[in-house]
Short mmCIF file of C-alpha atoms in Angstrom, two decimals:
data_model
loop_
_atom_site.label_atom_id
_atom_site.label_comp_id
_atom_site.label_asym_id
_atom_site.label_seq_id
_atom_site.Cartn_x
_atom_site.Cartn_y
_atom_site.Cartn_z
CA MET I 147 34.02 5.36 21.04
CA GLY I 148 30.97 3.84 19.36
CA LYS I 149 28.77 5.74 17.00
CA ASN I 150 25.41 7.20 17.99
CA ILE I 151 22.57 6.56 15.61
CA THR I 152 18.78 6.85 15.62
CA LEU I 153 16.67 3.80 14.95
CA SER I 154 13.10 4.29 13.83
CA PHE I 155 10.36 1.76 13.25
CA GLY I 156 6.97 1.65 11.58
CA GLY I 157 4.34 -0.53 9.96
CA GLY I 158 4.31 -2.80 13.02
CA MET I 159 8.09 -3.33 13.30
CA GLU I 160 8.01 -1.29 16.51
CA ILE I 161 6.06 -4.09 18.18
CA LEU I 162 9.18 -6.25 18.00
CA PHE I 163 11.35 -3.52 19.53
CA ASN I 164 9.81 -2.57 22.83
CA ASN I 165 6.92 -0.74 21.16
CA THR I 166 9.02 2.36 20.55
CA LYS I 167 8.96 3.98 17.16
CA GLU I 168 12.13 6.00 17.67
CA ARG I 169 15.21 5.60 19.81
CA GLU I 170 18.81 6.69 19.92
CA ILE I 171 21.47 4.10 20.56
CA GLU I 172 25.20 3.98 20.98
CA LEU I 173 26.72 1.21 18.91
CA PRO I 174 29.61 -0.98 20.04
CA ASP I 175 32.75 -0.58 17.91
CA SER I 176 32.14 -3.98 16.34
CA VAL I 177 29.08 -2.68 14.50
CA VAL I 178 30.43 -1.17 11.29
CA ASN I 179 27.84 -1.64 8.57
CA ILE I 180 24.11 -2.33 8.18
CA LYS I 181 24.71 -6.08 8.15
CA ASP I 182 26.40 -5.82 11.57
CA LEU I 183 23.60 -3.57 12.78
CA ILE I 184 20.90 -6.08 11.85
CA ALA I 185 22.78 -8.85 13.69
CA TYR I 186 23.28 -6.57 16.71
CA MET I 187 19.61 -5.59 16.75
CA LYS I 188 18.57 -9.22 16.53
CA ASP I 189 20.80 -10.26 19.43
CA GLU I 190 20.55 -7.22 21.69
CA LEU I 191 17.38 -5.25 20.95
CA LEU I 192 14.77 -7.60 19.54
CA GLN I 193 12.11 -8.51 22.06
CA GLU I 194 10.41 -11.43 20.35
CA ARG I 195 9.95 -13.54 17.25
CA PRO I 196 13.21 -13.02 15.28
CA GLU I 197 11.58 -14.60 12.19
CA LEU I 198 9.51 -11.43 11.84
CA PHE I 199 12.71 -9.38 11.50
CA VAL I 200 15.54 -11.39 9.98
CA LEU I 201 16.05 -13.99 7.29
CA ASN I 202 19.49 -15.26 6.26
CA ASP I 203 21.59 -12.41 7.75
CA SER I 204 19.38 -9.71 6.26
CA VAL I 205 15.92 -8.34 7.01
CA ARG I 206 13.05 -10.54 5.90
CA PRO I 207 11.23 -9.66 2.66
CA GLY I 208 8.49 -7.08 3.28
CA ILE I 209 10.64 -4.73 5.38
CA ILE I 210 11.59 -1.38 3.90
CA VAL I 211 14.99 -0.21 5.15
CA LEU I 212 15.81 3.49 4.94
CA ILE I 213 19.18 5.09 5.47
CA ASN I 214 18.64 8.76 6.28
CA ASN I 215 15.25 8.64 4.60
CA ALA I 216 16.42 7.02 1.37
CA ASP I 217 15.94 3.44 0.16
CA TRP I 218 18.95 1.45 1.44
CA GLU I 219 19.48 -0.02 -2.05
CA ILE I 220 20.59 3.42 -3.22
CA GLU I 221 23.02 3.73 -0.31
CA GLY I 222 24.76 0.38 -0.62
CA GLY I 223 22.38 -1.95 1.24
CA LEU I 224 23.96 -4.33 3.77
CA GLU I 225 27.44 -2.94 3.11
CA TYR I 226 26.61 0.69 3.96
CA GLU I 227 29.03 1.92 6.63
CA LEU I 228 27.27 3.64 9.50
CA GLU I 229 28.14 7.19 10.47
CA ASP I 230 27.44 9.23 13.55
CA ASP I 231 23.91 10.68 13.62
CA ASP I 232 22.59 8.35 10.91
CA GLU I 233 18.90 7.57 11.05
CA ILE I 234 18.15 3.98 10.11
CA THR I 235 14.49 3.11 9.61
CA PHE I 236 12.76 -0.26 9.46
CA ILE I 237 9.20 -0.18 8.18
CA SER I 238 7.05 -3.14 7.33
CA THR I 239 5.11 -2.88 4.05
CA LEU I 240 1.44 -2.49 4.86
CA HIS I 241 -1.35 -4.53 3.31
CA GLY I 242 -4.66 -3.14 4.41
CA GLY I 243 -7.28 -0.74 3.29
CA MET J 39 -16.10 22.01 -23.15
CA SER J 40 -19.75 22.77 -22.40
CA LYS J 41 -20.73 25.87 -20.43
CA GLU J 42 -22.23 23.57 -17.84
CA ASP J 43 -18.88 21.82 -17.35
CA LEU J 44 -17.02 25.13 -17.31
CA ASP J 45 -19.27 26.26 -14.45
CA ARG J 46 -19.17 23.00 -12.62
CA TYR J 47 -15.39 22.77 -12.56
CA SER J 48 -14.75 26.53 -12.47
CA ARG J 49 -13.13 26.49 -9.04
CA GLN J 50 -10.35 24.18 -10.07
CA ILE J 51 -9.99 25.77 -13.52
CA LEU J 52 -9.39 29.07 -11.69
CA MET J 53 -6.01 27.83 -10.48
CA ASN J 54 -3.14 29.22 -12.50
CA ASN J 55 -1.58 25.84 -13.18
CA PHE J 56 -4.82 24.01 -14.02
CA ASN J 57 -6.81 25.35 -16.97
CA LYS J 58 -9.63 24.37 -19.32
CA ASP J 59 -7.28 22.03 -21.17
CA SER J 60 -6.38 20.27 -17.93
CA GLN J 61 -10.08 19.79 -17.18
CA LEU J 62 -10.64 18.47 -20.71
CA LYS J 63 -7.84 15.99 -20.14
CA LEU J 64 -9.66 14.66 -17.08
CA LEU J 65 -12.87 14.31 -19.10
CA ASN J 66 -10.92 12.23 -21.61
CA THR J 67 -9.21 10.04 -19.02
CA SER J 68 -10.45 6.84 -17.41
CA VAL J 69 -9.46 5.44 -14.03
CA LEU J 70 -10.00 1.97 -12.62
CA ILE J 71 -10.26 1.71 -8.84
CA ILE J 72 -9.69 -1.79 -7.53
CA GLY J 73 -11.30 -2.08 -4.11
CA ALA J 74 -14.21 0.02 -2.82
CA GLY J 75 -13.11 -0.20 0.81
CA GLY J 76 -11.34 2.32 3.03
CA LEU J 77 -8.89 3.55 0.38
CA GLY J 78 -11.32 3.22 -2.50
CA SER J 79 -14.11 5.14 -0.75
CA THR J 80 -12.41 8.51 -0.75
CA ALA J 81 -10.50 7.88 -3.98
CA ILE J 82 -13.76 7.14 -5.80
CA LEU J 83 -15.61 10.10 -4.25
CA TYR J 84 -12.94 12.59 -5.33
CA LEU J 85 -12.34 11.03 -8.75
CA GLY J 86 -16.08 10.92 -9.41
CA SER J 87 -16.43 14.59 -8.52
CA ALA J 88 -13.21 15.82 -10.18
CA GLY J 89 -14.58 15.42 -13.69
CA PHE J 90 -13.04 12.21 -14.97
CA GLY J 91 -14.90 10.96 -18.02
CA ARG J 92 -15.04 7.35 -16.96
CA ILE J 93 -14.29 5.41 -13.82
CA GLY J 94 -14.51 1.70 -13.12
CA ILE J 95 -14.92 0.09 -9.70
CA VAL J 96 -13.88 -3.49 -8.93
CA ASP J 97 -15.05 -5.17 -5.73
CA ASN J 98 -16.44 -8.58 -4.94
CA ASP J 99 -17.40 -7.90 -1.33
CA VAL J 100 -20.61 -6.71 0.28
CA VAL J 101 -20.97 -3.82 2.73
CA GLU J 102 -20.75 -4.83 6.38
CA GLU J 103 -21.52 -2.71 9.42
CA THR J 104 -17.89 -2.91 10.55
CA ASN J 105 -16.82 -1.24 7.27
CA LEU J 106 -18.74 1.98 7.85
CA HIS J 107 -16.25 3.71 10.17
CA ARG J 108 -13.84 4.02 7.25
CA GLN J 109 -15.60 3.11 4.01
CA VAL J 110 -17.46 6.40 3.81
CA ILE J 111 -18.84 5.94 0.30
CA HIS J 112 -21.29 3.39 1.78
CA ASP J 113 -23.89 3.94 4.50
CA GLU J 114 -26.23 2.00 6.79
CA THR J 115 -28.82 1.52 4.06
CA LYS J 116 -26.22 -0.33 1.94
CA ILE J 117 -25.40 -3.13 4.38
CA GLY J 118 -25.51 -6.44 2.54
CA LEU J 119 -25.27 -4.71 -0.87
CA SER J 120 -22.33 -5.15 -3.25
CA LYS J 121 -19.67 -2.55 -2.46
CA ALA J 122 -19.09 -1.88 -6.16
CA VAL J 123 -22.81 -1.22 -6.73
CA SER J 124 -23.11 0.86 -3.57
CA ALA J 125 -20.18 3.04 -4.65
CA GLN J 126 -21.67 3.39 -8.13
CA GLN J 127 -25.00 4.55 -6.66
CA THR J 128 -23.18 7.23 -4.65
CA ILE J 129 -21.27 8.44 -7.73
CA LYS J 130 -24.43 8.60 -9.85
CA LYS J 131 -25.96 10.96 -7.30
CA LEU J 132 -22.76 12.96 -6.97
CA ASN J 133 -21.96 13.39 -10.66
CA SER J 134 -24.49 12.01 -13.11
CA LYS J 135 -22.21 12.80 -16.05
CA CYS J 136 -19.38 10.57 -14.90
CA GLU J 137 -19.64 7.21 -16.63
CA CYS J 138 -19.25 4.72 -13.82
CA TYR J 139 -18.88 1.00 -14.46
CA VAL J 140 -18.84 -1.75 -11.88
CA TYR J 141 -17.11 -5.12 -11.84
CA LYS J 142 -18.62 -7.31 -9.15
CA LEU J 143 -15.80 -9.77 -9.22
CA LEU J 144 -12.63 -10.83 -7.52
CA LEU J 145 -9.70 -9.77 -9.68
CA THR J 146 -7.83 -12.92 -10.74
CA SER J 147 -5.03 -13.90 -13.11
CA GLU J 148 -7.74 -14.93 -15.58
CA ASN J 149 -9.72 -11.69 -15.68
CA ALA J 150 -7.27 -8.95 -14.60
CA LEU J 151 -5.89 -8.04 -18.03
CA SER J 152 -9.28 -7.66 -19.68
CA VAL J 153 -10.66 -5.62 -16.75
CA ILE J 154 -7.66 -3.26 -16.68
CA LYS J 155 -7.12 -2.81 -20.44
CA PRO J 156 -9.88 -0.23 -21.13
CA TYR J 157 -8.54 2.19 -18.50
CA ASP J 158 -5.69 4.71 -18.54
CA ILE J 159 -4.78 4.76 -14.84
CA VAL J 160 -5.17 2.03 -12.21
CA ILE J 161 -5.60 2.57 -8.48
CA ASP J 162 -4.74 -0.32 -6.19
CA ALA J 163 -7.05 0.13 -3.21
CA THR J 164 -7.03 -3.52 -2.18
CA ASP J 165 -6.14 -4.91 1.20
CA ASN J 166 -3.87 -7.86 0.55
CA VAL J 167 -0.44 -8.74 -0.74
CA CYS J 168 -1.55 -11.20 -3.46
CA ALA J 169 -3.83 -8.59 -5.07
CA THR J 170 -1.05 -6.00 -5.01
CA TYR J 171 1.38 -8.27 -6.91
CA LEU J 172 -1.37 -9.31 -9.33
CA ILE J 173 -2.34 -5.69 -10.07
CA ASN J 174 1.30 -4.62 -10.42
CA ASP J 175 2.03 -7.37 -12.91
CA ALA J 176 -1.18 -6.75 -14.85
CA CYS J 177 -0.33 -3.02 -15.07
CA ILE J 178 3.13 -3.79 -16.42
CA LEU J 179 1.78 -6.25 -18.99
CA THR J 180 -0.85 -3.72 -20.18
CA ASN J 181 1.45 -0.70 -19.66
CA LYS J 182 -0.80 1.21 -17.26
CA ILE J 183 0.24 3.68 -14.60
CA LEU J 184 -0.42 2.27 -11.12
CA ILE J 185 -1.15 4.27 -7.96
CA GLN J 186 -0.74 1.90 -5.03
CA ALA J 187 -1.55 2.58 -1.39
CA SER J 188 -2.24 0.71 1.82
CA ALA J 189 -3.20 1.52 5.40
CA LEU J 190 -3.15 -0.27 8.72
CA ARG J 191 -3.63 0.88 12.31
CA MET J 192 -2.54 4.55 12.17
CA GLU J 193 -0.16 4.30 9.24
CA GLY J 194 -0.37 4.55 5.49
CA GLN J 195 1.98 4.07 2.52
CA LEU J 196 1.69 5.19 -1.10
CA SER J 197 3.71 5.06 -4.29
CA VAL J 198 3.21 5.48 -8.04
CA PHE J 199 4.50 2.70 -10.26
CA ASN J 200 5.28 2.24 -13.95
CA TYR J 201 5.29 5.99 -14.53
CA ASN J 202 7.80 7.61 -16.91
CA ASN J 203 10.19 4.67 -16.76
CA GLY J 204 10.05 4.59 -12.94
CA PRO J 205 10.10 1.43 -10.84
CA CYS J 206 7.26 -1.04 -10.32
CA TYR J 207 6.13 -2.62 -7.06
CA ARG J 208 8.33 -5.65 -7.75
CA CYS J 209 11.42 -3.48 -8.25
CA LEU J 210 11.00 -2.42 -4.62
CA ASN J 211 9.63 -5.70 -3.31
CA PRO J 212 11.02 -8.53 -5.45
CA ILE J 213 10.15 -11.16 -2.85
CA PRO J 214 6.78 -11.20 -1.08
CA PRO J 215 6.77 -11.13 2.73
CA PRO J 216 6.73 -14.60 4.31
CA ALA J 217 3.19 -15.79 5.00
CA GLY J 218 2.36 -15.15 8.61
CA THR J 219 4.21 -11.82 8.81
CA VAL J 220 1.35 -9.91 7.17
CA THR J 221 -1.62 -8.71 9.15
CA LYS J 222 -4.80 -7.08 7.93
CA CYS J 223 -7.34 -4.51 9.15
CA ASN J 224 -9.66 -7.20 10.49
CA VAL J 225 -6.86 -8.47 12.76
CA SER J 226 -4.74 -5.40 13.60
CA GLY J 227 -7.40 -2.72 13.31
CA VAL J 228 -7.31 0.57 11.46
CA LEU J 229 -8.20 4.14 12.34
CA GLY J 230 -10.97 4.94 9.87
CA VAL J 231 -9.68 8.23 8.56
CA VAL J 232 -6.17 6.93 7.79
CA PRO J 233 -7.11 4.87 4.71
CA GLY J 234 -9.38 7.79 3.79
CA ILE J 235 -6.38 10.12 3.75
CA MET J 236 -4.35 7.66 1.69
CA GLY J 237 -7.26 7.31 -0.78
CA CYS J 238 -7.28 11.11 -1.10
CA PHE J 239 -3.56 11.04 -1.90
CA GLN J 240 -4.30 8.45 -4.58
CA ALA J 241 -6.96 10.77 -6.05
CA VAL J 242 -4.51 13.70 -6.15
CA GLU J 243 -1.98 11.56 -7.98
CA ALA J 244 -4.57 10.38 -10.53
CA ILE J 245 -5.74 13.97 -11.18
CA LYS J 246 -2.21 15.30 -11.56
CA ILE J 247 -1.18 12.48 -13.89
CA ALA J 248 -4.33 12.84 -16.00
CA ALA J 249 -4.04 16.62 -16.22
CA GLY J 250 -0.42 16.35 -17.31
CA LEU J 251 0.95 17.93 -14.15
CA GLY J 252 3.12 14.92 -13.34
CA ALA J 253 3.04 12.41 -10.48
CA ASN J 254 4.52 13.36 -7.13
CA TYR J 255 5.38 9.90 -5.89
CA SER J 256 7.03 8.03 -8.73
CA GLN J 257 10.27 6.54 -7.40
CA LYS J 258 9.19 7.93 -4.06
CA LEU J 259 7.39 6.40 -1.15
CA LEU J 260 5.02 8.42 1.01
CA ILE J 261 4.83 7.13 4.57
CA TYR J 262 2.19 8.67 6.81
CA ASP J 263 2.18 7.97 10.54
CA ALA J 264 -0.84 9.45 12.31
CA GLU J 265 0.48 8.29 15.69
CA LEU J 266 3.64 10.41 15.41
CA GLY J 267 2.05 13.04 13.15
CA LYS J 268 4.83 12.37 10.70
CA VAL J 269 4.80 12.38 6.90
CA ARG J 270 7.95 11.06 5.27
CA VAL J 271 8.58 11.17 1.55
CA VAL J 272 11.54 8.96 0.78
CA LYS J 273 13.45 8.35 -2.40
CA THR J 274 13.35 4.75 -3.55
CA ARG J 275 15.51 2.78 -5.95
CA PRO J 276 14.92 3.36 -9.68
CA LYS J 277 13.50 0.77 -12.07
CA GLN J 278 15.57 -2.38 -11.64
CA GLU J 279 17.16 -3.90 -14.71
CA ASN J 280 16.82 -7.36 -13.21
CA CYS J 281 13.16 -6.94 -12.18
CA SER J 282 11.29 -10.14 -12.98
CA ILE J 283 8.38 -8.30 -14.62
CA CYS J 284 9.55 -4.87 -15.84
CA GLY J 285 13.29 -5.55 -16.21
CA LYS J 286 15.32 -6.17 -19.34
CA ASN J 287 14.74 -9.91 -19.49
CA PRO J 288 11.55 -10.48 -17.54
CA SER J 289 10.95 -14.02 -16.32
CA ILE J 290 7.25 -13.26 -15.86
CA THR J 291 5.56 -12.70 -19.21
CA SER J 292 2.01 -13.62 -18.27
CA LEU J 293 0.07 -13.54 -15.01
CA ILE J 294 0.94 -16.28 -12.52
CA ASP J 295 -0.70 -17.95 -9.50
CA TYR J 296 -0.41 -15.17 -6.90
CA GLU J 297 -1.64 -17.12 -3.91
CA ASP J 298 1.08 -19.60 -4.62
CA PHE J 299 3.69 -16.87 -5.23
CA CYS J 300 2.81 -15.17 -1.92
CA ASN J 301 2.75 -18.51 -0.08
CA MET J 302 -0.81 -17.74 0.94
CA LYS J 303 -2.00 -21.25 0.29
CA LYS J 304 0.35 -22.47 2.97
CA CYS J 305 -0.55 -19.55 5.20
CA THR J 306 -4.28 -20.05 5.31
CA ASN J 307 -4.21 -23.75 4.64
CA PRO J 308 -1.59 -25.68 6.58
CA ASN J 309 -3.47 -28.85 5.59
CA MET J 310 -4.93 -27.77 2.34
CA SER J 311 -7.05 -30.77 1.59
CA LYS J 312 -8.60 -30.65 5.04
CA ASP J 313 -9.08 -26.91 5.16
CA ARG J 314 -11.58 -26.68 2.38
CA ILE J 315 -14.34 -28.73 0.90
CA THR J 316 -16.46 -28.37 -2.23
CA VAL J 317 -20.21 -27.76 -2.24
CA GLU J 318 -20.66 -31.29 -3.62
CA GLU J 319 -18.74 -32.71 -0.66
CA TYR J 320 -20.83 -30.67 1.74
CA ASN J 321 -24.03 -31.81 0.03
CA GLU J 322 -22.87 -35.39 0.55
CA ILE J 323 -22.25 -34.68 4.25
CA LEU J 324 -25.84 -33.40 4.53
CA LYS J 325 -27.27 -36.39 2.66
CA VAL J 326 -25.61 -38.96 4.88
CA ASN J 327 -26.39 -36.83 7.93
CA LYS J 328 -22.78 -36.76 9.06
CA PRO J 329 -22.54 -34.84 12.35
CA HIS J 330 -20.92 -31.41 12.01
CA VAL J 331 -21.45 -27.73 12.76
CA LEU J 332 -22.00 -25.21 9.96
CA ILE J 333 -21.39 -21.53 10.68
CA ASP J 334 -22.47 -18.84 8.24
CA VAL J 335 -20.00 -15.97 8.75
CA ARG J 336 -21.88 -13.32 6.74
CA PRO J 337 -23.35 -10.21 8.42
CA LYS J 338 -26.64 -10.94 10.11
CA GLU J 339 -28.61 -8.82 7.60
CA ALA J 340 -27.40 -11.02 4.75
CA PHE J 341 -28.04 -14.18 6.76
CA GLN J 342 -31.62 -13.17 7.48
CA LEU J 343 -32.34 -12.78 3.77
CA SER J 344 -31.33 -16.34 2.92
CA ASN J 345 -29.52 -19.17 4.64
CA LEU J 346 -29.03 -22.89 4.74
CA PRO J 347 -31.49 -24.37 7.26
CA ASN J 348 -28.85 -26.02 9.46
CA ALA J 349 -26.50 -22.99 9.50
CA ILE J 350 -25.78 -20.96 12.61
CA ASN J 351 -25.01 -17.30 11.99
CA ILE J 352 -21.89 -15.87 13.63
CA PRO J 353 -20.54 -12.95 11.56
CA LYS J 354 -16.79 -13.04 10.96
CA LEU J 355 -15.95 -10.23 13.32
CA GLU J 356 -17.87 -11.84 16.16
CA LEU J 357 -16.02 -15.13 15.84
CA SER J 358 -13.28 -14.38 18.36
CA ASN J 359 -15.78 -13.35 21.00
CA ASN J 360 -17.84 -16.46 20.37
CA ALA J 361 -14.97 -18.96 20.37
CA GLN J 362 -16.19 -20.59 23.57
CA LYS J 363 -19.74 -20.82 22.26
CA ILE J 364 -18.44 -22.55 19.13
CA LYS J 365 -16.35 -24.96 21.20
CA ASP J 366 -19.45 -25.78 23.27
CA LEU J 367 -21.53 -26.36 20.14
CA LEU J 368 -18.92 -28.72 18.73
CA LYS J 369 -18.67 -30.59 22.01
CA LYS J 370 -22.44 -30.96 22.24
CA LYS J 371 -22.67 -32.26 18.66
CA ALA J 372 -19.85 -34.72 19.33
CA GLU J 373 -21.56 -35.99 22.48
CA GLU J 374 -24.89 -36.39 20.68
CA ALA J 375 -23.21 -38.37 17.91
CA ASN J 376 -21.08 -40.28 20.40
CA VAL J 377 -17.80 -39.41 18.64
CA SER J 378 -14.66 -37.71 19.91
CA GLU J 379 -14.99 -34.63 17.71
CA VAL J 380 -17.04 -33.26 14.84
CA PRO J 381 -15.82 -30.99 12.02
CA LEU J 382 -16.65 -27.31 11.76
CA TYR J 383 -17.52 -25.82 8.38
CA LEU J 384 -17.68 -22.17 7.45
CA ILE J 385 -19.77 -20.71 4.67
CA CYS J 386 -20.36 -17.23 3.30
CA ARG J 387 -21.41 -15.72 -0.03
CA SER J 388 -18.31 -16.40 -2.12
CA SER J 389 -15.91 -18.04 0.39
CA ALA J 390 -13.62 -14.95 0.70
CA THR J 391 -14.95 -14.17 4.17
CA SER J 392 -14.99 -17.76 5.37
CA LEU J 393 -11.42 -18.31 4.15
CA ASN J 394 -10.31 -15.23 6.07
CA SER J 395 -12.19 -16.44 9.13
CA ILE J 396 -10.05 -19.54 9.50
CA PRO J 397 -6.96 -17.76 10.93
CA ILE J 398 -9.22 -15.86 13.35
CA LEU J 399 -10.63 -19.10 14.69
CA LYS J 400 -7.22 -20.78 14.79
CA GLU J 401 -5.98 -17.99 17.02
CA GLN J 402 -8.68 -18.96 19.50
CA GLY J 403 -7.97 -22.65 19.71
CA ASN J 404 -7.29 -25.87 17.89
CA PHE J 405 -10.37 -25.89 15.66
CA LYS J 406 -10.81 -28.59 13.05
CA VAL J 407 -12.27 -26.12 10.59
CA SER J 408 -12.78 -25.97 6.81
CA TYR J 409 -14.51 -23.53 4.51
CA ILE J 410 -16.84 -24.37 1.67
CA ILE J 411 -15.25 -23.42 -1.65
CA GLY J 412 -17.28 -20.88 -3.60
CA GLY J 413 -19.76 -20.45 -0.74
CA LEU J 414 -23.48 -19.95 -1.24
CA LEU J 415 -23.04 -18.69 -4.81
CA GLU J 416 -21.49 -22.04 -5.70
CA TRP J 417 -24.21 -23.81 -3.73
CA LYS J 418 -26.85 -22.06 -5.85
CA LYS J 419 -24.97 -22.83 -9.06
CA LYS J 420 -24.19 -26.49 -8.44
CA ILE J 421 -26.67 -27.78 -5.84
CA ASP J 422 -29.80 -25.68 -5.38
CA PRO J 423 -30.68 -23.20 -8.16
CA SER J 424 -33.67 -21.99 -6.13
CA PHE J 425 -31.43 -20.67 -3.33
CA GLN J 426 -31.98 -16.92 -2.99
CA ILE J 427 -28.66 -15.10 -3.31
CA GLU J 428 -26.92 -12.82 -5.82
#
């Protein structure tokens, strides 16, 4: 059975994903790590303009990725293996004021 | 500390973790706030009233009516006035003892180090990605603590950089976002109070750092979402050994061209040479009477004070709504001159507003549009010294 995780979005990333800031999804067995998740999201969940989300098999620069509310760099980045109930967050850096 | 000061700041000195010494530390600390907009407004108000000895305010813009819903340090009487000067006037009334200096300039690679050097703490309250990288690098090169924040729509972000061997902005964001993926308040909108809240957070951080109480958000990122009512504080990566500015072997040892680094030249100027012209070139166009349309994108109050005789005033934020009117004007000019199309030129005080107007117009149609480099200030300097503008 696939794992259930929560995806959350912010900073405008939600616009690319059906305008929802939070959703729970069940992953297919083929999605093991964050790299797989990004590819899956691009193919199955992204509504428009992939260039605003991905670049060369990763997220584009300017997107903060959080794994259970910690910077993904601390958790292993693309290679982090997803677990049940993980919350993965994609937030665009803001530039306004 | 004087009795007057003891009285004035008595309510914060009363706290058990903030005493007379903490207040004295504030009096002996200086803070530079870069940007007197939505973030800067509340940051400056609270820093000016908290008892800092010296604050500096950097802003090259003038107050526009559309700023007032969020930039609460300014008011209706300040429209058309320099934001830095307007903020300074407010602080002088609020706390006459706070030394408040203004820098009516655009922070650049040439001036950033000398502007930042005399201050202890720097607050990035700007609204664009190039400025954020420039300020980060300048703070690393001068070894200043940086409190960076941003806000858009109903969301805000904040972090403290270069504090106690913590990371810098580049450690977290080594590569700038691709041009075209970044939007600003004048395109996406912003709920007024959200940058105000983030500016308040910046003020708290500056006070705590100055008083020796320690920063809350070093190696942490505060993410505020007013739509969900959610505040997240997340742990970020530490200082990166391979960071190109604060790492062990930095490749950046002096300030660089940030528009180029952030690909902004390509973003705003797909055909650079065509997208901008100099005041000399425009003067030539006038002399030979070459058909064109000139739009002055400043607020109407500023336009009424002084303008070029052939300019039509459409303030930046009214451009989208007037796209059809502009198309009609261009068509009419072209018909009069018996040519297929005529160019559109934009002018403003310094060219910051007209440059930012180009993407707005391009969203509305295939305009052949350029801005005049340096704007009316450059016009006064190079072409007509009698032109009334400051």
